[in-house]
Amino acid sequence: MSQGKAGGFTWRHRVAPAAYAGLAVADTLLAGSKSPRATSLRRFTKPLLMPALAACGASTTPTGRWSMAGLGFGWVGDIALMRPGVPAFAAGAGSFGLGHLSYRAAYRTLPSRPAHTTTTAKGLAALWLTTAPLLSLAAGRQERVLGPAVAGYSALLCTMAAQAAAVEEHVPGKRDLVAGSLLFVASDTLLGAFKFVPDSLGEGRPGHPPVRAESLVMASYTAAQFLIARGLRRAATA
């Protein structure tokens, strides 16, 4: 192996994943603190998450390009959600929605069966019917425009996860894709409950998630993005 290839291997397979893991742990811990110092540090840790994950590499195949698009929209969403207010939340949700469409498109480049035929898809449909009306109603009470936005976003999220489950079992990385997508669903469902439902987990109030919720959401979110990116990388380079 040439020195150039060896260096690329070291960066993509060791340094970049380690950098992402370190940033994910740091940002998760900082998210659980409301101190001014923690807030200031997150201005550096959170925007670096998706670039570090993208540095792990992706193929130039359609699968790889859609994967990078998903990470790019995630990066924009991360930055948007660092700001308070409804416009920032709407921008962040919209960007993540485009990210879910990108991941869904990436999954569709892989050998798959019809998404609606899987048991996972039926479970996700039941989850959406159970949680989306409640979260949409709660969000609409804060700001009317948020009601349909939350319902639409959760539909995109569940559709993305259903498409992951539809990927054929023999595809490398299939387990990562399913685990990461379902973890994304869990993370954002928790975020919606903490943000919009009063006194979720016994503390906080609508629009102000409890401190411990922030760390839980970030831990599940960063793990979800990592698993999806790794699964798509494995599938694309097989």
mmCIF file of N, CA and C in Angstrom, residues 154-209:
data_model
loop_
_atom_site.group_PDB
_atom_site.id
_atom_site.type_symbol
_atom_site.label_atom_id
_atom_site.label_comp_id
_atom_site.label_asym_id
_atom_site.label_seq_id
_atom_site.Cartn_x
_atom_site.Cartn_y
_atom_site.Cartn_z
ATOM 1 N N SER A 154 -42.767 14.383 10.928
ATOM 2 C CA SER A 154 -42.764 13.035 11.492
ATOM 3 C C SER A 154 -43.118 11.990 10.438
ATOM 4 N N ALA A 155 -43.952 12.386 9.463
ATOM 5 C CA ALA A 155 -44.279 11.463 8.370
ATOM 6 C C ALA A 155 -43.053 11.178 7.521
ATOM 7 N N LEU A 156 -42.269 12.214 7.213
ATOM 8 C CA LEU A 156 -41.024 12.020 6.457
ATOM 9 C C LEU A 156 -40.059 11.127 7.229
ATOM 10 N N LEU A 157 -39.963 11.356 8.526
ATOM 11 C CA LEU A 157 -39.062 10.583 9.375
ATOM 12 C C LEU A 157 -39.432 9.104 9.378
ATOM 13 N N CYS A 158 -40.716 8.820 9.561
ATOM 14 C CA CYS A 158 -41.149 7.423 9.600
ATOM 15 C C CYS A 158 -41.030 6.754 8.231
ATOM 16 N N THR A 159 -41.271 7.509 7.173
ATOM 17 C CA THR A 159 -41.129 6.964 5.827
ATOM 18 C C THR A 159 -39.679 6.599 5.545
ATOM 19 N N MET A 160 -38.763 7.435 5.979
ATOM 20 C CA MET A 160 -37.346 7.144 5.819
ATOM 21 C C MET A 160 -36.966 5.855 6.523
ATOM 22 N N ALA A 161 -37.426 5.690 7.769
ATOM 23 C CA ALA A 161 -37.097 4.490 8.537
ATOM 24 C C ALA A 161 -37.742 3.248 7.919
ATOM 25 N N ALA A 162 -38.950 3.396 7.389
ATOM 26 C CA ALA A 162 -39.608 2.263 6.741
ATOM 27 C C ALA A 162 -38.838 1.812 5.509
ATOM 28 N N GLN A 163 -38.281 2.767 4.769
ATOM 29 C CA GLN A 163 -37.493 2.418 3.587
ATOM 30 C C GLN A 163 -36.211 1.687 3.967
ATOM 31 N N ALA A 164 -35.627 2.040 5.105
ATOM 32 C CA ALA A 164 -34.434 1.335 5.576
ATOM 33 C C ALA A 164 -34.752 -0.131 5.850
ATOM 34 N N ALA A 165 -35.902 -0.370 6.472
ATOM 35 C CA ALA A 165 -36.291 -1.743 6.788
ATOM 36 C C ALA A 165 -36.565 -2.556 5.535
ATOM 37 N N ALA A 166 -36.883 -1.875 4.419
ATOM 38 C CA ALA A 166 -37.204 -2.567 3.176
ATOM 39 C C ALA A 166 -35.975 -3.016 2.400
ATOM 40 N N VAL A 167 -34.790 -2.533 2.791
ATOM 41 C CA VAL A 167 -33.556 -2.957 2.117
ATOM 42 C C VAL A 167 -33.368 -4.458 2.334
ATOM 43 N N GLU A 168 -32.960 -5.159 1.293
ATOM 44 C CA GLU A 168 -32.815 -6.609 1.373
ATOM 45 C C GLU A 168 -31.760 -7.012 2.406
ATOM 46 N N GLU A 169 -31.988 -8.162 3.026
ATOM 47 C CA GLU A 169 -31.157 -8.610 4.134
ATOM 48 C C GLU A 169 -29.696 -8.838 3.739
ATOM 49 N N HIS A 170 -29.450 -9.201 2.486
ATOM 50 C CA HIS A 170 -28.080 -9.519 2.083
ATOM 51 C C HIS A 170 -27.222 -8.280 1.849
ATOM 52 N N VAL A 171 -27.821 -7.094 1.866
ATOM 53 C CA VAL A 171 -27.072 -5.866 1.615
ATOM 54 C C VAL A 171 -26.181 -5.553 2.811
ATOM 55 N N PRO A 172 -24.863 -5.377 2.602
ATOM 56 C CA PRO A 172 -23.973 -5.028 3.723
ATOM 57 C C PRO A 172 -24.421 -3.716 4.374
ATOM 58 N N GLY A 173 -24.381 -3.679 5.686
ATOM 59 C CA GLY A 173 -24.771 -2.470 6.401
ATOM 60 C C GLY A 173 -26.257 -2.361 6.685
ATOM 61 N N LYS A 174 -27.046 -3.361 6.282
ATOM 62 C CA LYS A 174 -28.506 -3.287 6.486
ATOM 63 C C LYS A 174 -28.860 -3.077 7.959
ATOM 64 N N ARG A 175 -28.202 -3.796 8.848
ATOM 65 C CA ARG A 175 -28.528 -3.655 10.274
ATOM 66 C C ARG A 175 -28.232 -2.256 10.780
ATOM 67 N N ASP A 176 -27.134 -1.670 10.322
ATOM 68 C CA ASP A 176 -26.811 -0.297 10.714
ATOM 69 C C ASP A 176 -27.876 0.669 10.221
ATOM 70 N N LEU A 177 -28.338 0.474 8.996
ATOM 71 C CA LEU A 177 -29.347 1.360 8.425
ATOM 72 C C LEU A 177 -30.642 1.319 9.232
ATOM 73 N N VAL A 178 -31.088 0.128 9.564
ATOM 74 C CA VAL A 178 -32.331 -0.006 10.314
ATOM 75 C C VAL A 178 -32.170 0.552 11.729
ATOM 76 N N ALA A 179 -31.079 0.162 12.387
ATOM 77 C CA ALA A 179 -30.857 0.634 13.758
ATOM 78 C C ALA A 179 -30.736 2.155 13.803
ATOM 79 N N GLY A 180 -29.968 2.722 12.879
ATOM 80 C CA GLY A 180 -29.786 4.168 12.867
ATOM 81 C C GLY A 180 -31.076 4.908 12.557
ATOM 82 N N SER A 181 -31.845 4.406 11.599
ATOM 83 C CA SER A 181 -33.092 5.072 11.219
ATOM 84 C C SER A 181 -34.116 5.026 12.348
ATOM 85 N N LEU A 182 -34.231 3.868 12.989
ATOM 86 C CA LEU A 182 -35.182 3.755 14.103
ATOM 87 C C LEU A 182 -34.734 4.595 15.295
ATOM 88 N N LEU A 183 -33.427 4.687 15.494
ATOM 89 C CA LEU A 183 -32.915 5.526 16.573
ATOM 90 C C LEU A 183 -33.201 6.995 16.282
ATOM 91 N N PHE A 184 -33.153 7.369 15.013
ATOM 92 C CA PHE A 184 -33.503 8.737 14.622
ATOM 93 C C PHE A 184 -34.969 9.010 14.951
ATOM 94 N N VAL A 185 -35.826 8.043 14.657
ATOM 95 C CA VAL A 185 -37.248 8.191 14.979
ATOM 96 C C VAL A 185 -37.424 8.374 16.491
ATOM 97 N N ALA A 186 -36.745 7.546 17.278
ATOM 98 C CA ALA A 186 -36.856 7.634 18.735
ATOM 99 C C ALA A 186 -36.347 8.979 19.238
ATOM 100 N N SER A 187 -35.211 9.422 18.698
ATOM 101 C CA SER A 187 -34.617 10.675 19.141
ATOM 102 C C SER A 187 -35.540 11.861 18.888
ATOM 103 N N ASP A 188 -36.082 11.939 17.670
ATOM 104 C CA ASP A 188 -36.926 13.084 17.344
ATOM 105 C C ASP A 188 -38.297 13.006 18.008
ATOM 106 N N THR A 189 -38.777 11.797 18.259
ATOM 107 C CA THR A 189 -40.032 11.663 18.998
ATOM 108 C C THR A 189 -39.856 12.160 20.429
ATOM 109 N N LEU A 190 -38.728 11.801 21.032
ATOM 110 C CA LEU A 190 -38.426 12.303 22.376
ATOM 111 C C LEU A 190 -38.293 13.819 22.373
ATOM 112 N N LEU A 191 -37.593 14.331 21.356
ATOM 113 C CA LEU A 191 -37.418 15.782 21.269
ATOM 114 C C LEU A 191 -38.766 16.483 21.176
ATOM 115 N N GLY A 192 -39.668 15.939 20.349
ATOM 116 C CA GLY A 192 -40.986 16.538 20.222
ATOM 117 C C GLY A 192 -41.767 16.500 21.530
ATOM 118 N N ALA A 193 -41.668 15.365 22.246
ATOM 119 C CA ALA A 193 -42.365 15.252 23.522
ATOM 120 C C ALA A 193 -41.811 16.237 24.544
ATOM 121 N N PHE A 194 -40.482 16.326 24.599
ATOM 122 C CA PHE A 194 -39.857 17.237 25.561
ATOM 123 C C PHE A 194 -40.152 18.696 25.235
ATOM 124 N N LYS A 195 -40.201 19.006 23.953
ATOM 125 C CA LYS A 195 -40.344 20.398 23.546
ATOM 126 C C LYS A 195 -41.781 20.897 23.591
ATOM 127 N N PHE A 196 -42.727 20.020 23.227
ATOM 128 C CA PHE A 196 -44.096 20.499 23.055
ATOM 129 C C PHE A 196 -45.087 20.031 24.113
ATOM 130 N N VAL A 197 -44.821 18.886 24.759
ATOM 131 C CA VAL A 197 -45.775 18.364 25.730
ATOM 132 C C VAL A 197 -45.422 18.886 27.123
ATOM 133 N N PRO A 198 -46.335 19.510 27.807
ATOM 134 C CA PRO A 198 -46.051 20.083 29.126
ATOM 135 C C PRO A 198 -45.593 19.031 30.127
ATOM 136 N N ASP A 199 -44.597 19.407 30.911
ATOM 137 C CA ASP A 199 -44.133 18.583 32.028
ATOM 138 C C ASP A 199 -43.717 17.189 31.603
ATOM 139 N N SER A 200 -43.176 17.036 30.399
ATOM 140 C CA SER A 200 -42.688 15.726 29.981
ATOM 141 C C SER A 200 -41.541 15.317 30.883
ATOM 142 N N LEU A 201 -41.568 14.056 31.293
ATOM 143 C CA LEU A 201 -40.594 13.497 32.237
ATOM 144 C C LEU A 201 -40.599 14.225 33.573
ATOM 145 N N GLY A 202 -41.678 14.921 33.849
ATOM 146 C CA GLY A 202 -41.823 15.476 35.183
ATOM 147 C C GLY A 202 -41.176 16.805 35.432
ATOM 148 N N GLU A 203 -40.592 17.431 34.400
ATOM 149 C CA GLU A 203 -40.009 18.752 34.621
ATOM 150 C C GLU A 203 -40.060 19.540 33.331
ATOM 151 N N GLY A 204 -39.764 20.800 33.419
ATOM 152 C CA GLY A 204 -39.785 21.630 32.228
ATOM 153 C C GLY A 204 -41.187 22.121 31.929
ATOM 154 N N ARG A 205 -41.307 22.881 30.852
ATOM 155 C CA ARG A 205 -42.595 23.376 30.400
ATOM 156 C C ARG A 205 -42.547 23.461 28.890
ATOM 157 N N PRO A 206 -43.687 23.623 28.214
ATOM 158 C CA PRO A 206 -43.705 23.626 26.759
ATOM 159 C C PRO A 206 -42.692 24.617 26.179
ATOM 160 N N GLY A 207 -41.912 24.147 25.217
ATOM 161 C CA GLY A 207 -40.932 24.998 24.574
ATOM 162 C C GLY A 207 -39.614 25.075 25.302
ATOM 163 N N HIS A 208 -39.545 24.499 26.500
ATOM 164 C CA HIS A 208 -38.323 24.525 27.297
ATOM 165 C C HIS A 208 -38.022 23.117 27.805
ATOM 166 N N PRO A 209 -37.336 22.296 26.990
ATOM 167 C CA PRO A 209 -37.065 20.915 27.393
ATOM 168 C C PRO A 209 -36.248 20.865 28.671
#
